[in-house]
Coordinates of C-alpha atoms in Angstrom, one line a residue:
M1118 CA 99.2 94.6 112.7
T1119 CA 97.3 96.9 111.2
T1120 CA 94.2 98.1 112.6
L1121 CA 91.9 99.0 109.1
S1122 CA 88.8 101.1 110.0
P1123 CA 86.0 100.6 107.4
E1124 CA 87.0 103.2 104.6
N1125 CA 90.1 101.0 104.5
S1126 CA 88.1 97.5 104.7
L1127 CA 86.2 97.9 102.1
S1128 CA 89.4 99.1 100.2
A1129 CA 90.2 95.9 101.0
R1130 CA 86.8 94.2 100.3
L1131 CA 87.4 95.9 96.8
S1132 CA 90.9 95.0 95.9
A1133 CA 90.4 91.7 96.9
S1134 CA 87.9 91.3 94.2
F1135 CA 88.9 92.8 91.8
I1136 CA 92.0 90.5 92.1
L1137 CA 90.0 87.8 91.7
V1138 CA 86.6 88.5 89.2
K1139 CA 87.1 88.6 86.6
R1140 CA 85.5 92.5 85.2
K1141 CA 82.4 93.3 84.7
P1142 CA 81.3 95.1 81.9
S1143 CA 82.5 98.5 82.3
I1144 CA 79.8 101.7 83.0
D1145 CA 77.2 102.4 80.2
K1146 CA 75.0 105.2 79.3
T1147 CA 72.0 103.7 80.1
E1148 CA 73.4 102.9 83.7
W1149 CA 74.3 106.1 84.6
D1150 CA 71.8 108.3 83.6
G1151 CA 70.1 105.8 85.6
F1152 CA 72.9 107.1 88.7
F1153 CA 70.3 110.5 88.8
D1154 CA 67.1 111.7 90.3
E1155 CA 65.0 113.6 87.9
N1156 CA 67.1 116.7 89.6
G1157 CA 69.4 115.5 87.8
Q1158 CA 71.3 115.6 91.9
L1159 CA 72.8 111.7 91.7
A1160 CA 71.3 109.6 93.6
K1161 CA 74.2 106.1 94.9
S1162 CA 76.9 107.8 96.7
R1163 CA 80.1 109.1 95.3
D1164 CA 81.9 106.0 97.3
F1165 CA 79.7 103.4 95.5
I1166 CA 80.5 105.0 92.3
C1167 CA 84.1 105.1 92.2
V1168 CA 84.0 101.5 93.8
N1169 CA 82.6 100.6 90.4
I1170 CA 85.2 102.9 88.2
L1171 CA 88.2 100.6 89.9
E1172 CA 86.1 97.2 89.3
R1173 CA 84.6 98.1 85.4
G1174 CA 85.7 101.5 84.2
L1175 CA 83.8 103.6 82.0
H1176 CA 82.4 103.4 78.6
P1177 CA 83.3 105.7 75.9
S1178 CA 80.1 107.2 76.0
V1179 CA 80.0 108.8 79.7
R1180 CA 83.0 109.4 80.2
T1181 CA 83.0 113.4 79.9
E1182 CA 80.3 113.4 82.1
A1183 CA 81.9 111.1 84.9
W1184 CA 85.0 112.5 84.4
K1185 CA 83.8 116.1 85.6
F1186 CA 82.7 114.8 89.2
L1187 CA 85.6 112.9 88.6
T1188 CA 87.6 116.6 88.6
G1189 CA 85.7 118.7 90.8
Y1190 CA 84.3 120.7 87.8
Y1191 CA 81.0 118.9 89.0
S1192 CA 80.0 118.5 93.0
W1193 CA 78.9 115.4 93.0
Q1194 CA 75.7 116.5 95.1
S1195 CA 74.9 119.4 91.9
S1196 CA 72.0 119.0 90.6
Q1197 CA 71.3 119.2 86.4
D1198 CA 70.4 123.3 86.2
E1199 CA 74.1 124.4 88.8
R1200 CA 75.9 122.1 86.0
L1201 CA 74.8 123.9 83.9
T1202 CA 76.0 127.4 85.4
M1203 CA 78.3 126.0 86.9
N1204 CA 79.6 124.7 82.8
S1205 CA 79.0 128.8 81.9
T1206 CA 80.8 130.2 84.3
R1207 CA 84.1 127.6 84.0
R1208 CA 83.6 128.9 80.8
K1209 CA 83.5 132.6 81.2
N1210 CA 85.9 132.0 83.3
Y1211 CA 88.3 130.2 80.5
E1212 CA 88.2 133.6 78.2
S1213 CA 88.4 135.3 81.0
L1214 CA 91.8 134.1 81.2
C1215 CA 92.1 134.1 76.9
Q1216 CA 91.3 138.0 77.4
M1217 CA 93.8 138.8 80.5
Y1218 CA 97.4 136.5 78.0
E1219 CA 96.3 138.2 75.0
K1220 CA 96.9 141.3 77.3
I1221 CA 100.2 140.4 79.4
Q1222 CA 102.0 138.5 76.5
P1223 CA 103.8 141.9 74.0
L1224 CA 104.9 142.9 78.3
L1225 CA 106.4 138.9 78.6
E1226 CA 107.8 138.9 75.6
N1227 CA 110.0 141.7 76.2
L1228 CA 110.5 140.8 79.5
H1229 CA 110.6 137.2 80.7
R1230 CA 112.9 134.9 79.4
N1231 CA 111.7 131.8 80.7
F1232 CA 108.4 132.8 79.0
L1233 CA 109.9 132.5 75.3
E1234 CA 111.8 129.7 76.8
T1235 CA 108.6 127.7 77.1
R1236 CA 106.7 129.2 74.9
N1237 CA 109.6 127.4 72.4
N1238 CA 109.6 123.6 74.2
I1239 CA 105.6 123.7 74.5
T1240 CA 106.1 124.3 70.1
C1241 CA 108.3 121.8 69.4
D1242 CA 106.3 119.5 71.6
I1243 CA 103.4 120.3 70.1
Q1244 CA 105.0 119.3 66.4
K1245 CA 106.1 115.8 67.1
L1246 CA 103.2 115.1 68.0
Y1247 CA 101.2 112.6 64.6
D1248 CA 97.8 114.2 64.5
K1249 CA 96.0 111.5 61.5
D1250 CA 94.5 108.6 62.4
P1251 CA 96.1 105.5 60.9
L1252 CA 93.5 106.4 58.1
G1253 CA 94.6 110.0 57.4
N1254 CA 91.7 111.6 59.5
V1255 CA 92.5 114.8 62.3
L1256 CA 92.3 114.2 65.5
I1257 CA 93.8 117.4 67.6
D1258 CA 94.1 120.9 66.7
K1259 CA 97.7 121.4 67.0
K1260 CA 97.1 124.6 67.4
K1261 CA 94.3 124.5 70.6
L1262 CA 96.5 122.1 72.2
E1263 CA 99.2 125.3 72.1
K1264 CA 97.4 127.4 73.3
I1265 CA 96.1 125.9 76.0
L1266 CA 99.6 124.3 77.6
L1267 CA 101.2 127.9 76.8
L1268 CA 97.6 129.3 79.1
S1269 CA 98.2 127.1 81.8
Y1270 CA 101.4 127.4 82.3
V1271 CA 101.1 131.5 83.1
C1272 CA 97.8 131.8 84.9
N1273 CA 100.9 128.6 87.3
T1274 CA 103.0 131.2 89.1
Q1275 CA 104.6 128.5 91.3
A1276 CA 104.6 125.6 88.0
E1277 CA 106.9 125.0 85.5
Y1278 CA 105.7 123.6 81.9
Q1279 CA 106.7 119.5 81.5
Q1280 CA 107.7 117.5 78.8
G1281 CA 105.1 115.7 78.7
F1282 CA 101.5 117.7 80.3
H1283 CA 101.3 118.2 75.8
H1284 CA 100.6 114.0 75.2
M1285 CA 98.6 114.9 78.7
V1286 CA 96.5 117.9 76.9
M1287 CA 96.1 116.0 73.8
L1288 CA 94.1 112.8 75.2
F1289 CA 91.6 115.5 77.0
Q1290 CA 90.7 117.1 73.2
L1291 CA 90.4 113.9 72.4
M1292 CA 87.9 113.2 74.9
V1293 CA 85.8 116.1 75.3
E1294 CA 84.6 119.1 72.7
H1295 CA 85.0 123.1 73.6
D1296 CA 87.9 125.0 74.4
H1297 CA 87.4 125.9 78.1
E1298 CA 87.1 122.3 79.4
I1299 CA 90.0 120.9 77.6
F1300 CA 91.7 124.0 80.2
W1301 CA 89.9 122.7 83.7
L1302 CA 90.2 119.0 83.0
F1303 CA 93.6 119.6 83.0
Q1304 CA 94.0 121.7 85.5
F1305 CA 91.7 119.8 87.9
F1306 CA 93.6 116.0 86.7
L1307 CA 97.2 118.0 88.0
Q1308 CA 95.7 118.3 91.6
K1309 CA 93.3 115.2 92.3
T1310 CA 95.2 113.0 91.2
E1311 CA 98.7 115.0 94.4
H1312 CA 100.9 115.0 90.5
S1313 CA 101.8 118.5 90.5
C1314 CA 103.0 121.1 88.2
V1315 CA 106.6 121.2 90.4
I1316 CA 107.9 118.9 90.8
N1317 CA 109.9 119.5 94.1
I1318 CA 106.8 119.1 95.2
G1319 CA 104.2 116.4 93.5
V1320 CA 106.8 113.7 91.7
S1321 CA 110.0 113.2 94.5
K1322 CA 106.6 113.4 97.2
N1323 CA 105.8 110.0 95.8
L1324 CA 109.5 109.3 94.0
N1325 CA 110.3 108.9 97.6
M1326 CA 107.6 106.5 98.5
L1327 CA 107.8 104.4 96.1
N1328 CA 111.6 104.1 97.5
D1329 CA 109.8 103.4 100.7
L1330 CA 107.8 101.6 100.1
I1331 CA 110.7 99.3 98.0
N1332 CA 112.5 98.7 101.0
F1333 CA 109.5 98.2 103.6
M1334 CA 108.3 95.2 100.8
D1335 CA 110.8 94.7 98.9
P1336 CA 113.9 94.1 101.0
V1337 CA 116.6 91.9 98.5
F1338 CA 115.2 93.6 95.9
A1339 CA 116.0 97.3 98.0
E1340 CA 119.3 96.5 99.1
H1341 CA 120.1 95.6 94.9
L1342 CA 119.0 98.8 94.2
R1343 CA 120.7 101.0 96.0
G1344 CA 123.4 99.3 95.2
K1345 CA 124.0 98.0 91.9
G1346 CA 121.0 100.3 90.6
A1347 CA 121.6 103.3 92.9
G1348 CA 119.7 106.0 91.7
T1349 CA 117.5 104.3 89.7
V1350 CA 114.4 105.3 91.6
Q1351 CA 114.6 108.9 91.6
S1352 CA 116.0 108.1 87.4
L1353 CA 112.4 107.2 87.0
F1354 CA 110.7 110.3 88.0
P1355 CA 108.6 110.5 84.0
W1356 CA 106.7 106.7 85.3
F1357 CA 104.8 110.5 87.6
C1358 CA 104.9 113.3 84.7
F1359 CA 103.8 111.3 83.1
C1360 CA 101.0 109.6 85.1
F1361 CA 101.8 106.8 82.9
Q1362 CA 101.1 107.0 79.4
R1363 CA 103.7 105.6 77.4
A1364 CA 103.7 102.1 78.9
F1365 CA 100.4 101.1 77.7
K1366 CA 98.9 100.5 74.3
S1367 CA 96.1 102.4 73.9
F1368 CA 94.1 105.8 74.8
E1369 CA 91.4 103.1 76.0
D1370 CA 94.4 101.4 79.2
V1371 CA 96.2 105.6 79.9
W1372 CA 92.1 106.7 80.9
R1373 CA 91.8 103.4 82.4
L1374 CA 94.1 104.5 84.6
W1375 CA 94.0 108.2 85.2
E1376 CA 89.7 107.0 86.1
V1377 CA 90.8 104.4 88.8
L1378 CA 93.7 107.7 90.6
L1379 CA 90.7 110.3 90.1
T1380 CA 88.3 108.4 92.5
G1381 CA 90.9 107.7 94.9
K1382 CA 90.4 103.1 95.3
P1383 CA 91.5 101.3 97.1
C1384 CA 93.0 104.0 98.4
R1385 CA 95.0 107.6 98.3
N1386 CA 98.6 107.5 96.2
F1387 CA 97.9 104.3 94.7
Q1388 CA 100.2 106.1 91.4
V1389 CA 103.3 104.6 93.9
L1390 CA 101.8 101.1 93.9
V1391 CA 101.3 101.6 90.4
A1392 CA 105.0 101.8 89.9
Y1393 CA 105.8 99.4 92.5
S1394 CA 104.1 96.6 90.4
L1395 CA 105.3 98.1 87.4
L1396 CA 109.0 97.3 88.6
Q1397 CA 107.9 94.2 90.2
M1398 CA 108.0 92.8 86.8
V1399 CA 111.9 93.3 86.0
R1400 CA 112.7 92.3 89.2
E1401 CA 113.3 89.1 88.5
Q1402 CA 115.3 90.0 85.1
V1403 CA 116.9 92.4 87.4
L1404 CA 118.1 90.5 89.7
K1405 CA 119.9 88.0 87.4
E1406 CA 121.3 89.5 85.5
S1407 CA 122.2 92.0 88.0
M1408 CA 121.8 94.3 86.1
V1409 CA 123.1 97.9 87.0
G1410 CA 122.2 101.8 87.1
D1411 CA 121.3 102.7 83.2
D1412 CA 120.6 98.8 82.6
I1413 CA 118.0 98.7 84.9
L1414 CA 116.3 102.1 83.4
Q1415 CA 116.1 100.4 79.9
A1416 CA 114.4 97.8 81.0
C1417 CA 111.8 99.9 83.2
N1418 CA 111.7 102.0 79.8
K1419 CA 110.0 98.7 78.3
L1420 CA 107.2 98.2 80.0
I1421 CA 105.0 99.0 76.6
D1422 CA 101.8 98.2 75.6
L1423 CA 100.8 97.3 78.1
D1424 CA 97.2 96.1 79.5
A1425 CA 95.3 98.8 82.4
D1426 CA 93.2 96.2 84.2
E1427 CA 96.6 94.3 84.3
L1428 CA 98.2 96.2 86.2
I1429 CA 95.2 97.6 87.9
S1430 CA 95.0 94.1 89.2
A1431 CA 98.4 93.9 90.6
A1432 CA 99.1 96.7 92.4
C1433 CA 94.9 96.2 94.3
L1434 CA 97.6 92.9 95.3
V1435 CA 100.3 95.2 96.3
Y1436 CA 97.3 96.9 98.7
A1437 CA 95.7 93.9 99.9
E1438 CA 99.7 92.5 101.0
L1439 CA 100.4 96.2 102.3
I1440 CA 98.0 96.6 104.3
Q1441 CA 98.2 93.1 106.9
K1442 CA 101.9 93.9 107.5
D1443 CA 102.5 96.0 110.0
V1444 CA 102.7 99.1 108.3
P1445 CA 105.3 102.2 109.9
Q1446 CA 103.8 105.0 109.5
P1447 CA 105.4 107.0 106.9
L1448 CA 103.1 104.8 104.7
K1449 CA 101.0 104.3 106.9
D1450 CA 100.0 108.0 106.5
F1451 CA 100.5 107.9 103.2
F1452 CA 98.8 104.6 102.0
L1453 CA 96.2 103.9 104.7

């Protein structure tokens, strides 16, 4: 039996409470403001806030500020004055990067074929986005999105632009007002969720752990996937590339899951438990119909319009079950 640390014991208890208790009202502006003292420093611990975000979520009125703590845009120990200074620094750094990009853009266009190809891919992806709500109101600035994605690509020399990043940046643009906020929140989000821009480092690692988790938790399903479903798990890379955003019925559901991933609760690499929970939704159909690889993938792709709370609850249940088992070392290192 796995010996749990105090941190893991806390995570197990909060997982169980999330599963068994209907979610309380989200953290609103009044409650959020009450977390700070007269100097604007957090009077509550990071763990306290993160556990509450897992169990309850954030009201839209506090999401922008809370995400700046969750991503690392702001330090959890900062005062109000320090955050004002940091925001100014982030803005100046962003402006410097923009000036740098303008200077080297001609060089990139002439000497780097990958730059032209990536710019075309970004432009095409951005144009496909719906930029208006049902009433015809413009939601997003496509030119701004394109600029931020290009700058992100140029500044991350080891990273590649991935299809799906345009959806991510769009959601950040809907959340915050200023260009520098969108840019830095996007950068920090990719880092904090272990969703690396480099597939070989981030996404493949998650897929391998998902495969190991299936083998350990569900040997019957694992055996089927090794046979008729060969390659199915590796084909699920869009789940991690897009951080599951295609599975949900609303932007609110996407933000709800993403902020839980940012808390690190109830465990590290919670995104893999989310992916496992999604696979479990099609498990019975796959086994009953003896589905092969392409059919399994098609069934997975039909998992849409989901409720984020229900999916988070299912993943918490997987975690609660996992910590009761004699977990092999690779999984223990990844989750416990």
